[in-house]
XYZ file of N, CA and C in Angstrom:
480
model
N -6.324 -27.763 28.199
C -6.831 -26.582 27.500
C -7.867 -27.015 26.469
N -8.826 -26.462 26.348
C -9.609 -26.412 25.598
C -9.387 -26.595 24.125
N -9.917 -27.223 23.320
C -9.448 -27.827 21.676
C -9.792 -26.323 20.794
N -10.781 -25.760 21.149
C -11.376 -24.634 20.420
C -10.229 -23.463 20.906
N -9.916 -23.206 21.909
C -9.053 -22.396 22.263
C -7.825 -22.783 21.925
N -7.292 -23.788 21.750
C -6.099 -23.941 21.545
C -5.726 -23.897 19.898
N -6.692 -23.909 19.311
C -6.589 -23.822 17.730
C -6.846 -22.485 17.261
N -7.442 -21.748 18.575
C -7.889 -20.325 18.019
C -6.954 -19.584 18.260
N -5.736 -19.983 19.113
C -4.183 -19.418 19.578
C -3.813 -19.711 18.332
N -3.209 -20.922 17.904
C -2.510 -21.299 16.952
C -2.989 -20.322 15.621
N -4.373 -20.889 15.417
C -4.804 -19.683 14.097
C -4.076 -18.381 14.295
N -4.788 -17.773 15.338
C -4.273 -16.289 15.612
C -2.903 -15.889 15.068
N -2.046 -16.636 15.874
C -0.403 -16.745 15.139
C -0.097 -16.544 14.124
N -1.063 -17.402 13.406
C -0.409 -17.583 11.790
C -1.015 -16.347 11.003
N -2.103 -15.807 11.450
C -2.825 -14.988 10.548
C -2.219 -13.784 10.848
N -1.714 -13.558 12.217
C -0.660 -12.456 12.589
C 0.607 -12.752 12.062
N 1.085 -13.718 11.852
C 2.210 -13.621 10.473
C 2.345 -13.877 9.155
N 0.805 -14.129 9.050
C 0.863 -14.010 7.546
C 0.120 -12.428 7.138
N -0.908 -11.974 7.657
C -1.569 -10.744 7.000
C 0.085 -9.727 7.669
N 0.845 -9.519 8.624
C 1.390 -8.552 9.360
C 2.417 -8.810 7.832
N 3.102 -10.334 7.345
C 4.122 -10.349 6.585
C 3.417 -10.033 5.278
N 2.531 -10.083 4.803
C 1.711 -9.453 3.680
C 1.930 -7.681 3.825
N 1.551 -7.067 4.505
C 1.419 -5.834 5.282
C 3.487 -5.393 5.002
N 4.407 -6.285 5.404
C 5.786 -5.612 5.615
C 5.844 -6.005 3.855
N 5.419 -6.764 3.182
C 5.733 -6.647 2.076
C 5.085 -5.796 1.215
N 4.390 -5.381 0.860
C 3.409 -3.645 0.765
C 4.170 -3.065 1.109
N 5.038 -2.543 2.125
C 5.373 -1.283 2.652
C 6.931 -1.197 2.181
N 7.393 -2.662 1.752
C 8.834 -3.120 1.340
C 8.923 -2.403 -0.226
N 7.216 -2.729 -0.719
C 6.955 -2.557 -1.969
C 7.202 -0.868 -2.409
N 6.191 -0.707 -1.888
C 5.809 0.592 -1.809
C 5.675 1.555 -2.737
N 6.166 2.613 -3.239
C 5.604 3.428 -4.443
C 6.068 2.539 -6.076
N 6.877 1.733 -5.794
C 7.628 0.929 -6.804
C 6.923 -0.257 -7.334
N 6.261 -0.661 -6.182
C 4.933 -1.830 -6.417
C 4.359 -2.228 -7.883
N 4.152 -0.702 -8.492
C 3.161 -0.368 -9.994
C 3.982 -0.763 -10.967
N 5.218 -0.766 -10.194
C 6.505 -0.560 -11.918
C 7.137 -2.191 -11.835
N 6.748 -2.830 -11.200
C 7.997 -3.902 -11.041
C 7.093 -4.885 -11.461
N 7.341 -6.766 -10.713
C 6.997 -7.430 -11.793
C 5.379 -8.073 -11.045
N 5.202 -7.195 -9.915
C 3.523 -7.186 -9.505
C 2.677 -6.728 -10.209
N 3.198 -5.554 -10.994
C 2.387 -4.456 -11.426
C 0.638 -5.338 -12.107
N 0.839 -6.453 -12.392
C -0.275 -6.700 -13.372
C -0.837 -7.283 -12.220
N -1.056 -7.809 -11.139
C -1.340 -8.200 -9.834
C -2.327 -6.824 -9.059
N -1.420 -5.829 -8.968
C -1.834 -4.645 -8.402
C -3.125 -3.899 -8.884
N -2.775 -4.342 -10.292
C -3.851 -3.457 -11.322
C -5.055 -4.521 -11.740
N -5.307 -5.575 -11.032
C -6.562 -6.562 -11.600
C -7.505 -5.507 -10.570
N -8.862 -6.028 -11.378
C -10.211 -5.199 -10.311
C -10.265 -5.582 -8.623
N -9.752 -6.684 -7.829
C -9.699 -7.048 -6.706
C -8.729 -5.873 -5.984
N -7.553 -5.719 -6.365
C -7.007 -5.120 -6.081
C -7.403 -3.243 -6.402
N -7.963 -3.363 -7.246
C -8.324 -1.340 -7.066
C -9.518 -1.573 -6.308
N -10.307 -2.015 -5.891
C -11.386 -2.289 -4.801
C -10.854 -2.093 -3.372
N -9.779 -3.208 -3.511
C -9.444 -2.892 -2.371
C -8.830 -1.366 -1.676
N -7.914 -1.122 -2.883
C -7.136 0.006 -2.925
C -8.443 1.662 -2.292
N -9.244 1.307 -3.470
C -10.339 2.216 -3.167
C -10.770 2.241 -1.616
N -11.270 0.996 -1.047
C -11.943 0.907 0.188
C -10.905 1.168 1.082
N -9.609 1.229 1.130
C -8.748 1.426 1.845
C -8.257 3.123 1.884
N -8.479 3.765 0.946
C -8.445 5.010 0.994
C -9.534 5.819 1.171
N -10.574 5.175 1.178
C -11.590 5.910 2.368
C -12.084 5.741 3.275
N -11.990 3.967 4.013
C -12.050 3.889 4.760
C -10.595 3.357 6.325
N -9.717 3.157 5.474
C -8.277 2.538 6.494
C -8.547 1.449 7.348
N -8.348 1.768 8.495
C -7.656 0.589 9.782
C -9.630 -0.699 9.686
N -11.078 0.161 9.832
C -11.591 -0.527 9.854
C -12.099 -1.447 8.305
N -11.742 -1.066 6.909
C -11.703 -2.234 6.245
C -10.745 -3.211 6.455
N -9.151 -2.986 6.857
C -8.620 -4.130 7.302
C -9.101 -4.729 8.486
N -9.467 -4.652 9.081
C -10.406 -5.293 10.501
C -11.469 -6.075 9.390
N -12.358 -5.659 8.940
C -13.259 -6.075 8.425
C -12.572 -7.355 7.442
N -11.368 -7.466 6.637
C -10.953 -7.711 5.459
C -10.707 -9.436 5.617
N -10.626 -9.486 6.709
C -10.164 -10.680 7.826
C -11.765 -11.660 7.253
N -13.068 -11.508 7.578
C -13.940 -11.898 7.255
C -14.310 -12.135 5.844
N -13.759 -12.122 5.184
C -13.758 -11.924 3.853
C -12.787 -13.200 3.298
N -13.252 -13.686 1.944
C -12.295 -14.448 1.218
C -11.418 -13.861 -0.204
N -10.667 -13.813 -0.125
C -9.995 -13.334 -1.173
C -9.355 -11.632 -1.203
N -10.168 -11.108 0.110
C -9.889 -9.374 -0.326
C -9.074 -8.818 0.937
N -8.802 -10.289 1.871
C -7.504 -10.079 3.373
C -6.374 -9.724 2.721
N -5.766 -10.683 1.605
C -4.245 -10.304 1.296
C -4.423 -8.739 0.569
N -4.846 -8.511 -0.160
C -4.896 -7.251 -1.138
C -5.169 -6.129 -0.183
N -5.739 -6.122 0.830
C -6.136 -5.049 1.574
C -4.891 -5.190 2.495
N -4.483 -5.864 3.080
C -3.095 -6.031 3.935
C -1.807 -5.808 3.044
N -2.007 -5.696 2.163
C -0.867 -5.695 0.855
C -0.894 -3.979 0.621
N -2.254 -3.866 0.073
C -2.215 -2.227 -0.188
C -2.043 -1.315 0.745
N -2.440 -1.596 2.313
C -2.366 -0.895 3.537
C -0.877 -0.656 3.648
N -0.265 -2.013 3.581
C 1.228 -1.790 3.520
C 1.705 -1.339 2.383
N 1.528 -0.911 1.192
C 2.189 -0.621 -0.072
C 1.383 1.007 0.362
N 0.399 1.780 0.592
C -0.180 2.919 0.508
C 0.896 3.205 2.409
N 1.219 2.662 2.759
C 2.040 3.061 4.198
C 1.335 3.770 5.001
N 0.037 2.704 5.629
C -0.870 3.389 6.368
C 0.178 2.766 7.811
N 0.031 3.965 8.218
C 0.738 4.018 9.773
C 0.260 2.945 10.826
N 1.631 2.292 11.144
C 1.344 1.159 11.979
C 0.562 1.383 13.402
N 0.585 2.780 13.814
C -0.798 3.003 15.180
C -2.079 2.577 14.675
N -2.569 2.385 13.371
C -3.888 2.462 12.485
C -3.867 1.182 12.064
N -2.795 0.571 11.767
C -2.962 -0.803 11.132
C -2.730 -1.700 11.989
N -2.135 -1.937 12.929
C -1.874 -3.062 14.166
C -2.994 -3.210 14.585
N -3.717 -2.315 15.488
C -5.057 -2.638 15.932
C -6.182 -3.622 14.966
N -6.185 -2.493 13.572
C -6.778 -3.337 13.203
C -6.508 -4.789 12.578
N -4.892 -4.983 12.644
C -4.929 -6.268 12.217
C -4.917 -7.422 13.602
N -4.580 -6.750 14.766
C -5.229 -7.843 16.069
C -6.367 -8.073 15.967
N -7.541 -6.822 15.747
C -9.224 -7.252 15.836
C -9.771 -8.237 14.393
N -9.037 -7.672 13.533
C -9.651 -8.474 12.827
C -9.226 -10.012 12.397
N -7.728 -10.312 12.851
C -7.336 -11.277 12.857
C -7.824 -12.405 14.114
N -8.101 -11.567 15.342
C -9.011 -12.490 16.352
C -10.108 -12.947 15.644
N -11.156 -11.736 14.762
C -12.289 -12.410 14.494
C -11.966 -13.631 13.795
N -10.851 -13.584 12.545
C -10.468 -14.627 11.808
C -10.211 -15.530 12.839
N -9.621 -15.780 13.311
C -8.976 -16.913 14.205
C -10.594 -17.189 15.421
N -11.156 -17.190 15.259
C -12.547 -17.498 15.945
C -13.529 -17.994 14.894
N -13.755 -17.553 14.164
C -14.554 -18.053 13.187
C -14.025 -19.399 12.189
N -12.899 -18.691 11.871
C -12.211 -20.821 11.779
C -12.090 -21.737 13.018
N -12.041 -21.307 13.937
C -11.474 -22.145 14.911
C -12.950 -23.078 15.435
N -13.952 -21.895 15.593
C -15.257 -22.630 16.273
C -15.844 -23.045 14.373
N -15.796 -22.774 13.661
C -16.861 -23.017 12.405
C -16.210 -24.016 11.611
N -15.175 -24.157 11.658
C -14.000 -24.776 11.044
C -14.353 -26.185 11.419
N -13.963 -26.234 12.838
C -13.732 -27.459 13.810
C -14.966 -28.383 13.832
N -16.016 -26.874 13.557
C -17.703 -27.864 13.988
C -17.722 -28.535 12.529
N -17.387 -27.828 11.517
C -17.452 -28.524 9.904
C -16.703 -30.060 10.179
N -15.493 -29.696 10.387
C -14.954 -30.999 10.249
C -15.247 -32.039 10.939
N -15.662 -32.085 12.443
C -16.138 -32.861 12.865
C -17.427 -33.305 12.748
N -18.015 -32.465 11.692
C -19.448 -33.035 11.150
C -19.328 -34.072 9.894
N -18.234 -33.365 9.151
C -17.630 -34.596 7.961
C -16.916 -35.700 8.487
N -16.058 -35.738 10.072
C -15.777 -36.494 10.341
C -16.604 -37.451 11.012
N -17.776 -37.452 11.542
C -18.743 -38.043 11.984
C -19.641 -38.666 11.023
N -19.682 -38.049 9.823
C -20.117 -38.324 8.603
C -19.152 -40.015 7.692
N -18.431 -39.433 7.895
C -17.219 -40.706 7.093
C -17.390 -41.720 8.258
N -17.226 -41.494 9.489
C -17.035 -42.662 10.660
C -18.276 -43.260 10.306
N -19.793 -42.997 10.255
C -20.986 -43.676 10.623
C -21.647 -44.084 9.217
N -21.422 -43.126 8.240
C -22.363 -43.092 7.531
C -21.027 -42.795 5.693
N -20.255 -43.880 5.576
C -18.980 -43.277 4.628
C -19.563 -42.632 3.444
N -20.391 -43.458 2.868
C -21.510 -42.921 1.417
C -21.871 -41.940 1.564
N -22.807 -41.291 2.666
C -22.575 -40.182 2.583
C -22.012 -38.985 2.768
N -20.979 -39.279 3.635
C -19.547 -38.369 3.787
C -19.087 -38.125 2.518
N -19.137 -39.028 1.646
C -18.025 -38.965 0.290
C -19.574 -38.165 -0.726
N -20.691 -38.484 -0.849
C -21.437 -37.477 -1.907
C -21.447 -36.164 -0.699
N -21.194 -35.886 -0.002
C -21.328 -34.741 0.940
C -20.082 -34.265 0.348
N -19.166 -34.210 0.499
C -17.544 -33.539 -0.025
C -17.796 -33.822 -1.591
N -18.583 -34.539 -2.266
C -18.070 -34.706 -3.741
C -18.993 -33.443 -4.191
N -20.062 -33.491 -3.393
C -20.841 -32.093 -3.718
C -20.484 -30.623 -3.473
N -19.815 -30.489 -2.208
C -18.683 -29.271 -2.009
C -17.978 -29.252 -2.675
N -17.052 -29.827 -3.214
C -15.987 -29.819 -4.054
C -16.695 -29.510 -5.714
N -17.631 -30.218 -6.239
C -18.328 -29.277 -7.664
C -18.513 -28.485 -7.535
N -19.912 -28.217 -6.337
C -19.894 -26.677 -6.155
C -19.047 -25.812 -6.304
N -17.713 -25.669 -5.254
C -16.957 -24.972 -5.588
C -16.076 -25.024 -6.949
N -16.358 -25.926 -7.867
C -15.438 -25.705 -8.780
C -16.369 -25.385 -9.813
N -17.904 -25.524 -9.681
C -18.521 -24.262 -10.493
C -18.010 -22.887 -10.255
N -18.536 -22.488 -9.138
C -18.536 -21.047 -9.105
C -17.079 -20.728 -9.393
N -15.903 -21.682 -9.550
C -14.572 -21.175 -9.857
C -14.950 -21.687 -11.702
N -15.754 -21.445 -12.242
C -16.037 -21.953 -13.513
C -16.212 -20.955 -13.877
N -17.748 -20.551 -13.485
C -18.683 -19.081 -13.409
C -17.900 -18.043 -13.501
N -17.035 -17.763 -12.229
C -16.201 -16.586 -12.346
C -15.245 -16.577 -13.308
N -14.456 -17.932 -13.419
C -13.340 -17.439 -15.234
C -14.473 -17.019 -15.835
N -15.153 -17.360 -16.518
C -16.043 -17.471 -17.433
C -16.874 -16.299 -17.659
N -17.216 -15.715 -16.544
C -17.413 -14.315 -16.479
C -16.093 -13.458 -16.921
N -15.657 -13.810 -16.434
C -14.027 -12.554 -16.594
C -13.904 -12.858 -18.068
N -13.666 -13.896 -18.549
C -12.963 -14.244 -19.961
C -14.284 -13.412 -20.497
N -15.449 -13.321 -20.513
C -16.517 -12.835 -21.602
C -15.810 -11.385 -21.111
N -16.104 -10.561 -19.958
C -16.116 -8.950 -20.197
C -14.765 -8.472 -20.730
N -13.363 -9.422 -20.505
C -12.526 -9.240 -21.368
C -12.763 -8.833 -22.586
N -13.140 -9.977 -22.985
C -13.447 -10.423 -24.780
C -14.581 -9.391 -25.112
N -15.487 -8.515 -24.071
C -16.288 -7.545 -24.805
C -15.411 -6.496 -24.367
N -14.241 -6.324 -23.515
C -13.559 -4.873 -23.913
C -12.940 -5.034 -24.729
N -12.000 -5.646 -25.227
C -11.219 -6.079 -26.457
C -11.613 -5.588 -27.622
N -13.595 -5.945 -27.767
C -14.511 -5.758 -29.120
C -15.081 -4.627 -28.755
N -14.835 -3.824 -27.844
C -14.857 -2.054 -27.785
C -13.971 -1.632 -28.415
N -12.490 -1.660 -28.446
C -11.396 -0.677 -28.620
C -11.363 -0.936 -29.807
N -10.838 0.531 -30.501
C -10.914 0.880 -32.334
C -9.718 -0.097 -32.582
């Protein structure tokens, strides 16, 4: 069997038991979600985004939500906590969990075997290649506290 196919099964699996078990825990949650010890989880801006896009649009933002980083669980969370009917939400969590499980599987695989071809031939630059992904990303995880902590700190210096 094919390496790309066989990882795009395996993905599939997991993303069908992790967004579906995200999804039974939402619906476990359910109107009680707001009051218990999520509530400050529920109520950050990621989560009323999602909440929002899910109440006007349903089954195709979770399809869509899959492509996305950070806004799959919250939208699979709220779908299941708002108890959007499983004829509406299954579909879209097969389509959009295939796309997931395809796009890691072929984009994923080609990455790594480009870093792994990288470390085998050429190690120096395998290692400033990942040392540079890895700042990068821990700027923009800089940027964003750093953003949040300022508009905090200017609502704070709004209220009387």
């Amino acid at each position: 069997m094919d390496k790309v196919a066989l990882t795009a099964g395996a993905l599939y699996a997991i993303v069908l038991l992790r967004a579906g078990g995200t999804f039974a825990v939402g619906w476990l949650a359910g109107a009680g979600a707001r009051r218990s010890r999520f509530a400050g989880r529920i109520s950050s801006a990621k989560f009323r985004r999602a909440e929002e896009a899910i109440q006007r649009w349903g089954a195709p933002v979770v399809a869509v939500s899959f492509l996305t980083v950070g806004f799959q669980t919250a939208a699979n969370f709220l779908a299941g906590s708002m108890r959007m009917p499983l004829p509406r939400y299954l579909p879209a969590l097969f389509v959009g969990g295939a796309a997931w499980a395809l796009v890691y599987a072929t984009a994923g695989l080609g990455a790594l075997e480009v870093l792994g071809g990288l470390f085998a031939e050429r190690t120096a630059l395998g290692v400033s290649v990942t040392a540079v992904l890895l700042l990068a990303v821990c700027g923009v995880v800089w940027c964003r506290r750093r953003r949040a902590g300022s508009s905090t700190d200017d609502t704070v210096a709004d209220e009387p």
